[in-house]
Coordinates of C-alpha atoms in Angstrom, one line a residue:
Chain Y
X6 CA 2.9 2.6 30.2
X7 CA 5.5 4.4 28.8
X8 CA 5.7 7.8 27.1
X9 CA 6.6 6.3 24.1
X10 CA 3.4 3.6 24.3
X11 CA 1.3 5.9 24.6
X12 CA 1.7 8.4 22.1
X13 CA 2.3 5.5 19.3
X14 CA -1.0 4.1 20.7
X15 CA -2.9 7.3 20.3
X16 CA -1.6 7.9 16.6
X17 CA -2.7 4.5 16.2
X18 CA -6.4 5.4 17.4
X19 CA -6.4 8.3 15.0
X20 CA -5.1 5.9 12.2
X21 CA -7.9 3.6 12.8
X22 CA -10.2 6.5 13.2
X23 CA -9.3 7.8 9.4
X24 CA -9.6 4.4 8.2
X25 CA -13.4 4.9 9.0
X26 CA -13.9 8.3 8.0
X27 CA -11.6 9.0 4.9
X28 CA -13.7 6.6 2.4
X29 CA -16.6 7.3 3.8
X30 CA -16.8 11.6 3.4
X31 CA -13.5 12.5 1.3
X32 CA -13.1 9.6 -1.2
X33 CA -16.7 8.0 -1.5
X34 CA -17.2 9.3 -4.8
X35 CA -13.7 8.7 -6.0
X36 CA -14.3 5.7 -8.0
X37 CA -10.7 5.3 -8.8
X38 CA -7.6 2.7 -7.9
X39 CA -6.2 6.2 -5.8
X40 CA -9.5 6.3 -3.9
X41 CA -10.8 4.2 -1.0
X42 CA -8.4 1.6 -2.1
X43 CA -5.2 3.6 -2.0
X44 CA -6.4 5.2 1.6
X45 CA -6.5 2.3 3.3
X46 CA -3.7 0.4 1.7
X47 CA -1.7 3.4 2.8
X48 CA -3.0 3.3 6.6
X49 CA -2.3 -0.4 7.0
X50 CA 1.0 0.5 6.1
X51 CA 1.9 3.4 8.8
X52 CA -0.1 1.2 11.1
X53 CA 3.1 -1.5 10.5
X54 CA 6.0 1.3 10.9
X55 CA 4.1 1.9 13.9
X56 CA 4.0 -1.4 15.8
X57 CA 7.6 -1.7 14.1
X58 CA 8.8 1.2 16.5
X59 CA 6.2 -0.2 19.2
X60 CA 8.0 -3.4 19.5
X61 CA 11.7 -2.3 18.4
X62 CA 13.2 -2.2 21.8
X63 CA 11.6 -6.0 22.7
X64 CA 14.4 -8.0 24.0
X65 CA 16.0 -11.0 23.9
X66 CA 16.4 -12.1 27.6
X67 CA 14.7 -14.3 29.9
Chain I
X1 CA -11.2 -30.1 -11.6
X2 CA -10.6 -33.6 -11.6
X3 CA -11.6 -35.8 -8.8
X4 CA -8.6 -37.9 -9.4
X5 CA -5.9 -34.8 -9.0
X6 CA -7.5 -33.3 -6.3
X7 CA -7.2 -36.9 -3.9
X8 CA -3.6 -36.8 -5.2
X9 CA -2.9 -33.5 -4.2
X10 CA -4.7 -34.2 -0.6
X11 CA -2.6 -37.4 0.3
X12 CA 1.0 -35.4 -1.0
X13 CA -0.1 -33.0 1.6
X14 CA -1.1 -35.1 4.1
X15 CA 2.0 -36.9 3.9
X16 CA 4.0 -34.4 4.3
X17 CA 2.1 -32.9 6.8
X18 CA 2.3 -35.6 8.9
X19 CA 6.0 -35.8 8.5
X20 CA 6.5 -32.6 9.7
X21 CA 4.2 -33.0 12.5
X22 CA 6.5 -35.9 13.9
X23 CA 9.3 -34.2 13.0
X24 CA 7.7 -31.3 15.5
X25 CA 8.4 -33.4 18.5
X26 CA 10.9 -31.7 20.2
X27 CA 11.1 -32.4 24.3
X28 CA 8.1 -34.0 26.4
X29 CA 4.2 -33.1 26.0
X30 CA 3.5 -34.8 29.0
X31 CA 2.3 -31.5 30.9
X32 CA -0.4 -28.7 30.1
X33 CA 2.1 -26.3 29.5
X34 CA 4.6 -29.0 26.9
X35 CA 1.1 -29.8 25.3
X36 CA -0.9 -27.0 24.7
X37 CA 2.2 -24.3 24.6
X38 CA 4.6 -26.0 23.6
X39 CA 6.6 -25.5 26.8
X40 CA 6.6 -21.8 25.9
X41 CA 9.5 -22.0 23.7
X42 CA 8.3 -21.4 20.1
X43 CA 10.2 -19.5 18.2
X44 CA 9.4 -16.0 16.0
X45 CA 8.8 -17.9 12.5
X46 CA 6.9 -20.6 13.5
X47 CA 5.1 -18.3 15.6
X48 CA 4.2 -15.9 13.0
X49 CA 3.2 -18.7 10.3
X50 CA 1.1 -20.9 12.9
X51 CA -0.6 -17.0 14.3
X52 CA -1.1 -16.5 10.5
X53 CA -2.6 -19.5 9.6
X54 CA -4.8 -20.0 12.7
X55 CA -6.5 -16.7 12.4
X56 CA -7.0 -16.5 8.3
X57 CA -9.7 -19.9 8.2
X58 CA -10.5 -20.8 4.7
X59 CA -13.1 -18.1 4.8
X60 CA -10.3 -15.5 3.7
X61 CA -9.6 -17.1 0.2
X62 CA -13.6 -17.7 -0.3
X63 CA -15.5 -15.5 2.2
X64 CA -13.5 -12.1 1.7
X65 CA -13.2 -12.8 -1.8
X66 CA -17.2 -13.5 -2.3
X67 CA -17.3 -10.4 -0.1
X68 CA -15.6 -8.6 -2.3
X69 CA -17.3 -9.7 -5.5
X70 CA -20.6 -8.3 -3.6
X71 CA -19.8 -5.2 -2.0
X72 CA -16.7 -3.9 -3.6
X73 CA -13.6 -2.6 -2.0
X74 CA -15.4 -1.9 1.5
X75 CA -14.4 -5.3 1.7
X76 CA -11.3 -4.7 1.7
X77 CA -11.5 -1.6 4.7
X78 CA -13.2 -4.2 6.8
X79 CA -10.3 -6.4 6.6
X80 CA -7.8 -3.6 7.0
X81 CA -9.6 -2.4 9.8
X82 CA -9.2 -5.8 11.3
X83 CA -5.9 -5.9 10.3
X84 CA -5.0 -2.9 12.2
X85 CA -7.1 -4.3 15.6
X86 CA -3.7 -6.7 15.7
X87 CA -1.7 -3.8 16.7
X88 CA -3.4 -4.9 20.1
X89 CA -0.8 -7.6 20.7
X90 CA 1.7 -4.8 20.9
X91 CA -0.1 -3.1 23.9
X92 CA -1.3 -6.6 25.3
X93 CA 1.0 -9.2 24.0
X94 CA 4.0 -8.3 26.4
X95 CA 1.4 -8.0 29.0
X96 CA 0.2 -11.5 28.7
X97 CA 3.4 -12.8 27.9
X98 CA 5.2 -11.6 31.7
X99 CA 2.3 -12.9 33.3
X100 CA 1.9 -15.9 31.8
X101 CA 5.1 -17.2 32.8
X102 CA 5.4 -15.5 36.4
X103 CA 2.0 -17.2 37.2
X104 CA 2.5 -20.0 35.0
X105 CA -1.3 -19.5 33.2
X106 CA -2.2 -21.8 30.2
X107 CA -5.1 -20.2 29.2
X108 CA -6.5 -16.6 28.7
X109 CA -9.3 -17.1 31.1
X110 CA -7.1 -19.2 34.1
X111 CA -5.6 -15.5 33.9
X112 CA -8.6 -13.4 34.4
X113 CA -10.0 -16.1 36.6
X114 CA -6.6 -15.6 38.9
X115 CA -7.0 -11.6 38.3
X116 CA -10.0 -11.3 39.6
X117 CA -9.3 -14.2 42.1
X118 CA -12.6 -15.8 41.1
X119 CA -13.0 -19.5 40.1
X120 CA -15.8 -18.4 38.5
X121 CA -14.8 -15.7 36.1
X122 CA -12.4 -18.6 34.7
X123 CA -15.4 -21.0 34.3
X124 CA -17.8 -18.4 33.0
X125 CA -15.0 -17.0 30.3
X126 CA -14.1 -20.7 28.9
X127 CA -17.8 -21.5 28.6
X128 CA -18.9 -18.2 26.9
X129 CA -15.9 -19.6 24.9
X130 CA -16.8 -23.1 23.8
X131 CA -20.3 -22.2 23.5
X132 CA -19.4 -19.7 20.8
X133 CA -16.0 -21.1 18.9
X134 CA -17.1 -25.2 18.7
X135 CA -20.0 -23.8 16.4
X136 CA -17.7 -21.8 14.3
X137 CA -15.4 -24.8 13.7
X138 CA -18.9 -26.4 12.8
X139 CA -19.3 -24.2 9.7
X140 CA -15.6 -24.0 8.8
X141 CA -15.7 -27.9 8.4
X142 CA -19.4 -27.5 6.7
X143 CA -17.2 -24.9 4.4
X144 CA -14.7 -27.7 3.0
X145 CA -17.4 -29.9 2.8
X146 CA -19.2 -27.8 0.4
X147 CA -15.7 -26.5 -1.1
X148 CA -14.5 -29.9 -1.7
X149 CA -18.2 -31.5 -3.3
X150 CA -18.5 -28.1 -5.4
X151 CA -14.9 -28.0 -7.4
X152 CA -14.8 -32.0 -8.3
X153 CA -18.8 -31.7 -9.2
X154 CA -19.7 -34.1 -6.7
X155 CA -17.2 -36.9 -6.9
X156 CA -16.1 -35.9 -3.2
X157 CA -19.2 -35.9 -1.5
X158 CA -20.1 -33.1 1.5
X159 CA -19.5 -35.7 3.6
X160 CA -16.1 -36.8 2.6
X161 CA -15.2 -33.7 2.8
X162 CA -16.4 -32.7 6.3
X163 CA -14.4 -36.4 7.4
X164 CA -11.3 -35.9 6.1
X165 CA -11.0 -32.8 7.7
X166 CA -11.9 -33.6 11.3
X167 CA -9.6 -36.7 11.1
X168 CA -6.8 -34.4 10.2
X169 CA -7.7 -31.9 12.6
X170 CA -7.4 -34.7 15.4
X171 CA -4.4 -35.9 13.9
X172 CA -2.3 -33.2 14.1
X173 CA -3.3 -32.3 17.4
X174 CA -2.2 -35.3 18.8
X175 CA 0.9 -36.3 17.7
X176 CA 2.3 -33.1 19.9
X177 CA 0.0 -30.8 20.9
X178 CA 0.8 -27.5 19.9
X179 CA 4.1 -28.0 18.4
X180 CA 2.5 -30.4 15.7
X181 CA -0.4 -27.8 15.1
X182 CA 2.3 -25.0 14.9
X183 CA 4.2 -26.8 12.4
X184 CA 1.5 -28.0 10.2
X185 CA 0.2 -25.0 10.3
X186 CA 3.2 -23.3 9.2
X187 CA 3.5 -25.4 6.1
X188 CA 0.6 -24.8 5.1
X189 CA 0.7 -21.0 5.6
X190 CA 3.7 -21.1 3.2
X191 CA 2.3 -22.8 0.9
X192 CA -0.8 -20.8 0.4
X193 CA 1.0 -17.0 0.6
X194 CA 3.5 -18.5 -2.1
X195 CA 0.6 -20.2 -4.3
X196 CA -2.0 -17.3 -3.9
X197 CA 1.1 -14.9 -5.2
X198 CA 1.4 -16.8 -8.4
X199 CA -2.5 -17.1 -8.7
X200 CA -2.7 -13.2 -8.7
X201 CA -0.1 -12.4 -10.9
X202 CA -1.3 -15.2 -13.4
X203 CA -4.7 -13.4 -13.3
X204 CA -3.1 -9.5 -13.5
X205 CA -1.6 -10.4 -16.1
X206 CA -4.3 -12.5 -18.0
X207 CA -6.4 -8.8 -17.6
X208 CA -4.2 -6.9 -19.0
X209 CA -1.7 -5.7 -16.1
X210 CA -2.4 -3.6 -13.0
X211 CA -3.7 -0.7 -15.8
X212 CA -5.5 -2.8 -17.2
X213 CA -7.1 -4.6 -14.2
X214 CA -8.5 -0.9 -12.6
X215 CA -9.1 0.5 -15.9
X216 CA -12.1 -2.2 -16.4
X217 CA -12.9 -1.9 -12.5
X218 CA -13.3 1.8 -13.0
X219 CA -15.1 2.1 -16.4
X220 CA -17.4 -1.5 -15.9
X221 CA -18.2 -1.2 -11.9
X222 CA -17.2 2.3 -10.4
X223 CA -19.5 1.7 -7.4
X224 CA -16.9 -1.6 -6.7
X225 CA -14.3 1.6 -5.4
X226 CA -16.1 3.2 -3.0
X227 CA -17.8 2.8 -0.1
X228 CA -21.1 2.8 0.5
X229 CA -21.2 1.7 -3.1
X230 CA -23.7 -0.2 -4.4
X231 CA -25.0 -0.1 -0.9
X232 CA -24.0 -3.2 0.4
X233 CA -21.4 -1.5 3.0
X234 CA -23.3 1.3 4.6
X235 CA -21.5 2.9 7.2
X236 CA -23.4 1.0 10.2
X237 CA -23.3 -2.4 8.5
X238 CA -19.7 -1.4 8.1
X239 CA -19.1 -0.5 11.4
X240 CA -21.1 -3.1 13.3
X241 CA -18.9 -6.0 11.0
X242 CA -15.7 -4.6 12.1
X243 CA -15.9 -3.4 15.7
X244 CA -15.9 -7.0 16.6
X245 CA -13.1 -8.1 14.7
X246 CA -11.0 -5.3 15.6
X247 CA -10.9 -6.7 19.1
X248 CA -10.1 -10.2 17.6
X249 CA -6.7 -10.7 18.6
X250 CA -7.3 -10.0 22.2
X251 CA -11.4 -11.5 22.5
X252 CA -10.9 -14.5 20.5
X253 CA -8.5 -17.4 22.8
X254 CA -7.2 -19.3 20.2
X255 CA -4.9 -16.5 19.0
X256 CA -4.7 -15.0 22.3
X257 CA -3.5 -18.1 24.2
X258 CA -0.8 -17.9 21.6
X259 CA 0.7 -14.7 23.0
X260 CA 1.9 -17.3 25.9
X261 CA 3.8 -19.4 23.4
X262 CA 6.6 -17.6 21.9
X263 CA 10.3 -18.2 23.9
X264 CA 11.2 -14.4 24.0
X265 CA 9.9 -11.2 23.5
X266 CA 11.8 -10.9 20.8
X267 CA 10.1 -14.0 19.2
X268 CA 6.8 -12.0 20.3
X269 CA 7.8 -9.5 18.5
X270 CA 9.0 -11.2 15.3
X271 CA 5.5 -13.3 15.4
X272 CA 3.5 -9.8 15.5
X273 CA 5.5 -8.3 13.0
X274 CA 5.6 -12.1 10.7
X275 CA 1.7 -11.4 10.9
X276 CA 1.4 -7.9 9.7
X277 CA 3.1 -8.7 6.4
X278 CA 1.4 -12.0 6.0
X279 CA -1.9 -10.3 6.6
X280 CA -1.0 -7.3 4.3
X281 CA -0.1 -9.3 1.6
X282 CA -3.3 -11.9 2.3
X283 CA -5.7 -9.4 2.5
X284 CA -4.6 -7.7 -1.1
X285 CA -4.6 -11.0 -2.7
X286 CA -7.8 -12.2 -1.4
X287 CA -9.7 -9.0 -2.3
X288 CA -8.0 -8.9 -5.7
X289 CA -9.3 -12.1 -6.1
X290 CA -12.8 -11.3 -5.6
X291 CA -12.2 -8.2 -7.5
X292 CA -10.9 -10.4 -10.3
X293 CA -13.9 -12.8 -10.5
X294 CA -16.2 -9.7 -10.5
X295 CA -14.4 -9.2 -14.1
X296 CA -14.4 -12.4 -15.2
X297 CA -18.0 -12.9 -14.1
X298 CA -20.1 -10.6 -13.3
X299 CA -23.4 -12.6 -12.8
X300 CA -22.0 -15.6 -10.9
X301 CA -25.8 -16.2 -8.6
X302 CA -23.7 -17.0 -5.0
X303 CA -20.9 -14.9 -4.3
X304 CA -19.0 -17.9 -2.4
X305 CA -18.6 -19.4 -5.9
X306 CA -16.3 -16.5 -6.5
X307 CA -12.6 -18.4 -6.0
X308 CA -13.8 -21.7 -6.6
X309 CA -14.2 -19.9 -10.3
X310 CA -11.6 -18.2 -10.5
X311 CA -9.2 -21.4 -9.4
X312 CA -10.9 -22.8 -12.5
X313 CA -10.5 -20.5 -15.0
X314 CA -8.4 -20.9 -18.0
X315 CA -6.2 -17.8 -16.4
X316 CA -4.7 -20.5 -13.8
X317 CA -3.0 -24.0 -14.8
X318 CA -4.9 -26.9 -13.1
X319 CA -2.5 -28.0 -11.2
X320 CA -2.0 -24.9 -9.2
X321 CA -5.8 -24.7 -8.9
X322 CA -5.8 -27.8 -7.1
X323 CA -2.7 -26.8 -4.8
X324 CA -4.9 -23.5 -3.8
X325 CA -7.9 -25.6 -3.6
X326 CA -6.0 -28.2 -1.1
X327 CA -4.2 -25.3 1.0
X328 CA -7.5 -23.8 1.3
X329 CA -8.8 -27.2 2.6
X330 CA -5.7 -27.2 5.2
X331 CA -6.6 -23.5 5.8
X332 CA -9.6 -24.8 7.3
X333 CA -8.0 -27.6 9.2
X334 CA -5.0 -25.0 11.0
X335 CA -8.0 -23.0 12.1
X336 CA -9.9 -25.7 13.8
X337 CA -7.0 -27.6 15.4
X338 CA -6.0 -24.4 17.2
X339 CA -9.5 -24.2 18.1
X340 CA -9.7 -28.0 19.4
X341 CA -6.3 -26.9 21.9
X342 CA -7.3 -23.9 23.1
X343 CA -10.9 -25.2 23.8
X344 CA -9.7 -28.4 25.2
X345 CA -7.2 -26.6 27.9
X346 CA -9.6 -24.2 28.8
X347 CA -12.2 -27.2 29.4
X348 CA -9.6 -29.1 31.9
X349 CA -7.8 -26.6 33.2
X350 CA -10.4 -23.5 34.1
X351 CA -13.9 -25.8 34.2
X352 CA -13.2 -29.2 35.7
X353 CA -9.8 -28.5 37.2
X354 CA -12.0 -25.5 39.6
X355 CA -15.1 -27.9 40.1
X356 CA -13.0 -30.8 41.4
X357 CA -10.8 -31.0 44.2
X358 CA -7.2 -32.4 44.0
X359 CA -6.6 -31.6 40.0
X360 CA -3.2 -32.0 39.5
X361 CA -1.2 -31.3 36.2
X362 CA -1.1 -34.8 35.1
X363 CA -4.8 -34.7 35.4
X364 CA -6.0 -32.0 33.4
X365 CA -3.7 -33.4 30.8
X366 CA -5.8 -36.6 30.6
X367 CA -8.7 -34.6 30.7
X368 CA -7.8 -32.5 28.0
X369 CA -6.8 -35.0 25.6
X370 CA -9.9 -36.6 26.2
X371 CA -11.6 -34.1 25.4
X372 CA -10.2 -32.7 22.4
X373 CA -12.2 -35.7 20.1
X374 CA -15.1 -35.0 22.0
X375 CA -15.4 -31.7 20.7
X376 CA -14.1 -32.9 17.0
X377 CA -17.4 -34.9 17.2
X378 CA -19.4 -32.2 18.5
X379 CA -18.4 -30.0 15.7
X380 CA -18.6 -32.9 13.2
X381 CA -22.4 -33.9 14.5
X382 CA -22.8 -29.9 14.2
X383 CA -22.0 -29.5 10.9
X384 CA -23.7 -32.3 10.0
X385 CA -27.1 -30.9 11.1
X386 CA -26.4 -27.9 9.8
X387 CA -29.1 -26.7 12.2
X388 CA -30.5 -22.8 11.8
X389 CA -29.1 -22.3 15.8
X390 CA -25.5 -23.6 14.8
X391 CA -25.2 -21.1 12.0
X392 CA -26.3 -18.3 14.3
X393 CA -24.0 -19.0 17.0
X394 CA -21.0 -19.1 14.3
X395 CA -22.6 -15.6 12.8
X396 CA -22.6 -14.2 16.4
X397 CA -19.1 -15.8 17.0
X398 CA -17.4 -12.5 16.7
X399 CA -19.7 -10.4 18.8
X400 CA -20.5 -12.8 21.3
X401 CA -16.3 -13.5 22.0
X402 CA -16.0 -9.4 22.3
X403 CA -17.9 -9.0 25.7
X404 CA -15.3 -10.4 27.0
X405 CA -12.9 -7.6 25.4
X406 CA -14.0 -4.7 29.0
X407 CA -12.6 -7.5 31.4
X408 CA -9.1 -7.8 29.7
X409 CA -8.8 -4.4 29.3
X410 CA -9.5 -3.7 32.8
X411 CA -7.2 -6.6 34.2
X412 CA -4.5 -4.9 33.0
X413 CA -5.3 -1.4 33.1
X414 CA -7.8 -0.9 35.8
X415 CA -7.3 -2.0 39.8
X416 CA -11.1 -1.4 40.5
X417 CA -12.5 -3.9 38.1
X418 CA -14.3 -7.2 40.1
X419 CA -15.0 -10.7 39.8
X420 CA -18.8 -10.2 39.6
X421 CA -18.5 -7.4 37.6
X422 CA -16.7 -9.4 35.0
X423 CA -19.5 -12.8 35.8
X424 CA -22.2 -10.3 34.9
X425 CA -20.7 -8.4 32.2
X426 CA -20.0 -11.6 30.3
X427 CA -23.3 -14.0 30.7
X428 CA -25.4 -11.1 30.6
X429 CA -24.1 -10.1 27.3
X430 CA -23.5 -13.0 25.7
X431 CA -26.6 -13.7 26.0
X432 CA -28.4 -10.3 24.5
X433 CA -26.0 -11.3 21.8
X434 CA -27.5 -14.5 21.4
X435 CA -31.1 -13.2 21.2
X436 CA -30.1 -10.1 18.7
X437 CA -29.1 -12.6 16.5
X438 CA -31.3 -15.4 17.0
X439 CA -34.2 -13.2 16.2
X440 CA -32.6 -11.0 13.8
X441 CA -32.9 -8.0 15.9
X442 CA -30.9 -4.7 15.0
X443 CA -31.9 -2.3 17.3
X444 CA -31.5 1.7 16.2
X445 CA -29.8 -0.2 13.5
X446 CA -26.6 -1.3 15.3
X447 CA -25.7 -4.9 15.5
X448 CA -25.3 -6.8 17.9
X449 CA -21.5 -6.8 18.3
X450 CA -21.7 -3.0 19.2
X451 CA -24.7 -4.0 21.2
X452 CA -22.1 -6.5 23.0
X453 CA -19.2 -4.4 23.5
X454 CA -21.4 -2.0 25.2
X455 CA -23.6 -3.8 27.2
X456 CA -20.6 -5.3 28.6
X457 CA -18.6 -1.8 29.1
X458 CA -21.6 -0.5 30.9
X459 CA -22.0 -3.5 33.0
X460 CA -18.4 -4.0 34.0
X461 CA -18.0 -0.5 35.4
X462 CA -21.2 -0.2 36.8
X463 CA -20.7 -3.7 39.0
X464 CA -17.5 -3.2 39.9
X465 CA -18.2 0.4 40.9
X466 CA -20.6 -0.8 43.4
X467 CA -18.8 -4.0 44.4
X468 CA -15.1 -5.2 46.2
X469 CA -12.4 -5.4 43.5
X470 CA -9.4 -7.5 44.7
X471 CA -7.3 -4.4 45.2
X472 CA -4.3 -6.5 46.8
X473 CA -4.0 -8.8 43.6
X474 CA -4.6 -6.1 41.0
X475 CA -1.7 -4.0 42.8
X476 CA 1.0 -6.9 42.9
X477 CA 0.1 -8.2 39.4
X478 CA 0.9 -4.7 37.4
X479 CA 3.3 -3.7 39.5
X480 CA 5.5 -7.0 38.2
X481 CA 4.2 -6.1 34.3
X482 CA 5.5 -2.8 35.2
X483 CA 9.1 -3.5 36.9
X484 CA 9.6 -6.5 34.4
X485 CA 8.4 -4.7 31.2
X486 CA 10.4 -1.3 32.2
X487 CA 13.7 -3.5 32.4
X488 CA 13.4 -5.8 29.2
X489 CA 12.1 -2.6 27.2
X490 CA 14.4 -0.3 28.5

């Protein structure tokens, strides 16, 4: 794998690791639209920007 | 709604569906690889609309929102966390996609089965496979069935319902293969990310605007933003609903067969990143959806009733209800189509082309196509009995496809991993799954999809620890992922 993989993938697993653990300590009694809601809306969008730069160099050829 | 609109609305689509379908034919479909990957030369769009619709079934629009309406906006983490698990086709899609054409595999488990140089592995994986995916096509056709007979009040009956929706299935698989299904279900992806949209901002709007929407969220059901809420998503139901579908893309073959299909890895690429905003934006409108009818109203008895009110609320124009209410109907139909290919190749190709001698191509072709009505009917006569074991099996569906998840990992990423290993991993698992759900067992409160995943972990590195892995293949099959993805990334 390279470099680059592999530390995308790891910020990835820590992504997917707040998306557990972020509504269910910080925000679960934050009963508001920039609770829960807001969190993961705003993981699921760094976890596009990072496949985007996973896949950017994806070529063309064969 | 009326009867009378909603049959006119189903044969406009039907025609054009078919249309497009015969427009698909492009080249020959008179090999596996021209029928069921459409000779590996889709392109990025019609690869991201067809991934799209094939993974959301109709049970987005209805089952997240009535999810939703029930358990609030942890309903909307599971799908996010879901969401996320696609980022897998980023580490495995490339994977699958040099090997697939080096060795010329049609099917996720004629791969593993060559990996691990076991015939058996293959057969074992494809029937895990059918035993678990022909009863969730079972209940996505007993879905439009019910769909269908609830919003015309009975004027299309269940069983109308549950017709016209294998007939189309069949249809569009066999005009050509996988490049009708692709198409079709492009169309009706469109259709439904463009007409849910509209439905959303009609109903923002009709609640008073975005302020207006949270504002009675937050002062009429504060519990609906957070999680554990009311209770319904506590952190282990939570975590034992999404483990499984975070390994989706990868455990389930319908969508990862697909990661053989696309010409380049640039179309690869455009079909993960096509996916990630369709899924964003589905996931948001289907949650706001059930968020909505929670407004609207707050005592409906069945939470599946959610969107089927909603659509007929005075908030929407009837006409565009019915559109929604057809594309959902077609949402259904994209899902099980796929489902009919990928179970059909994996029938002829991995279980009777290694139990017979002499199976050529040609062949496995017949085979296949013969089979794909075979298991239309079986689902059909399935959802039909809607028997207690069918709706278990769907249920378990997720977990059950995830024991699979240890052997793909380790064909790519670990040389020690053997054929037994993986043959023990998966039947012996499958089946636990089976029992946890068949007797409604949650041991120390896990379910049984974290039960799966590891059971079949343990198992897998245990067996292969004490048995002969094929060291020779394993060495010569990433070493060309490695050499070929280091020069096309670089």
């Amino acid at each position: 794998m390279h470099k680059r993989e592999i530390l995308l993938g790891l910020l990835l697993l820590v992504i997917v690791l707040l998306g557990y653990i972020l509504p269910y300590t910080v925000f679960t009694n934050v009963a508001k639209w920039y609770g829960s809601f807001l969190v993961w809306t705003v993981l699921a969008l760094i976890v596009i920007g990072i496949n985007y730069f996973l896949t950017r160099n994806w070529g063309d050829d064969q | 709604m009326s009867p009378l609109l909603v049959w006119g609305m189903i044969i406009i689509y039907v025609i054009f569906a078919i249309l497009l379908a015969f427009l698909s034919k492009n080249g020959k479909q008179n090999s596996m690889v021209g029928y069921f990957l459409g000779d590996r030369k889709l392109n990025g769009f019609v690869s991201a609309l067809s991934y799209s619709a094939t993974t959301y079934s109709a049970f987005m629009l209805v089952g997240l929102a009535g999810l939703t309406y029930n358990g609030g906006v942890g309903a909307y983490g599971f799908e996010i966390i879901y969401f996320m698990g696609v980022s897998l086709v980023a580490i495995f899609g490339p994977r699958f996609w040099v090997v697939g054409k080096k060795y010329g595999y049609v099917t996720p488990s004629e791969m593993l089965g060559d990996r691990y140089q076991s015939k058996l592995v293959a057969i074992v994986i494809a029937v895990s496979s059918c035993l678990f995916l022909i009863p969730y096509s079972a209940v996505q056709l007993t879905g439009i069935g019910y769909l269908l007979q609830g919003v015309t009040g009975g004027a299309i009956s269940y069983t109308t319902g549950v017709i016209i929706a294998t007939l189309l299935a069949l249809l569009f698989t066999f005009i050509a293969g996988i490049r009708s299904v692709a198409w079709t279900d492009s169309l009706q992806a469109l259709i439904m990310i463009v007409t849910s949209i509209i439905v959303v901002i009609l109903i923002i709007n009709g609640l008073g605007g975005l302020t207006g929407f949270f504002d009675q969220l937050q002062s009429n059901q504060p519990e609906s933003l957070t999680v554990p809420g009311n209770g319904f998503f506590n952190f282990w139901t939570f975590l034992g609903l999404t483990i499984p579908w975070f390994f989706f893309s990868i455990s389930n073959p319908q969508v990862s067969q697909r990661l053989y299909m696309p010409e380049s890895l640039k179309s690869l690429r455009h079909m993960l990143m096509g996916f990630l905003i369709f899924g964003f934006i589905y996931t948001i409108v289907s949650v706001v959806w059930g968020f909505s009818a929670s407004i609207l109203y707050p005592d409906l008895e069945n939470a599946d009733l959610a969107t089927p009110m909603l659509l007929s609320s005075d908030l929407v124009p009837p006409i565009l209800g019915v559109i929604v209410m057809v594309g959902i109907m077609a949402a259904a139909i994209s899902t099980i189509d796929s489902i009919l290919l990928t179970l059909a190749s994996m029938f002829s190709r991995d279980v009777v082309g290694n139990l017979t001698k002499q199976s050529t191509d040609k062949k496995q072709l017949t085979i296949g196509k013969l089979v794909i009505p075979i298991i239309a009917i079986l689902a059909f006569l399935f959802a039909q009995l809607q028997l207690d074991l069918i709706a278990v099996l769907s249920v378990a569906s997720s977990a059950g496809l995830i024991v699979s998840v240890p052997a793909i990992i380790g064909a790519f990423f670990w040389k020690k991993g053997s054929a037994i290993a993986v043959i023990l991993s998966v039947s012996v698992s499958s089946i636990v799954v089976i029992l946890l759900e068949f007797f409604k067992l949650v041991p120390f409160g896990l379910k049984s999809g974290i039960w799966g995943l590891l059971l079949s972990t343990s198992i897998f590195i245990i067996v292969s620890f004490m048995s002969k892995a094929p060291i020779h293949k394993a060495e010569e099959f990433l070493e060309y992922i490695k050499v070929t993805l280091s020069k096309s990334k670089a």
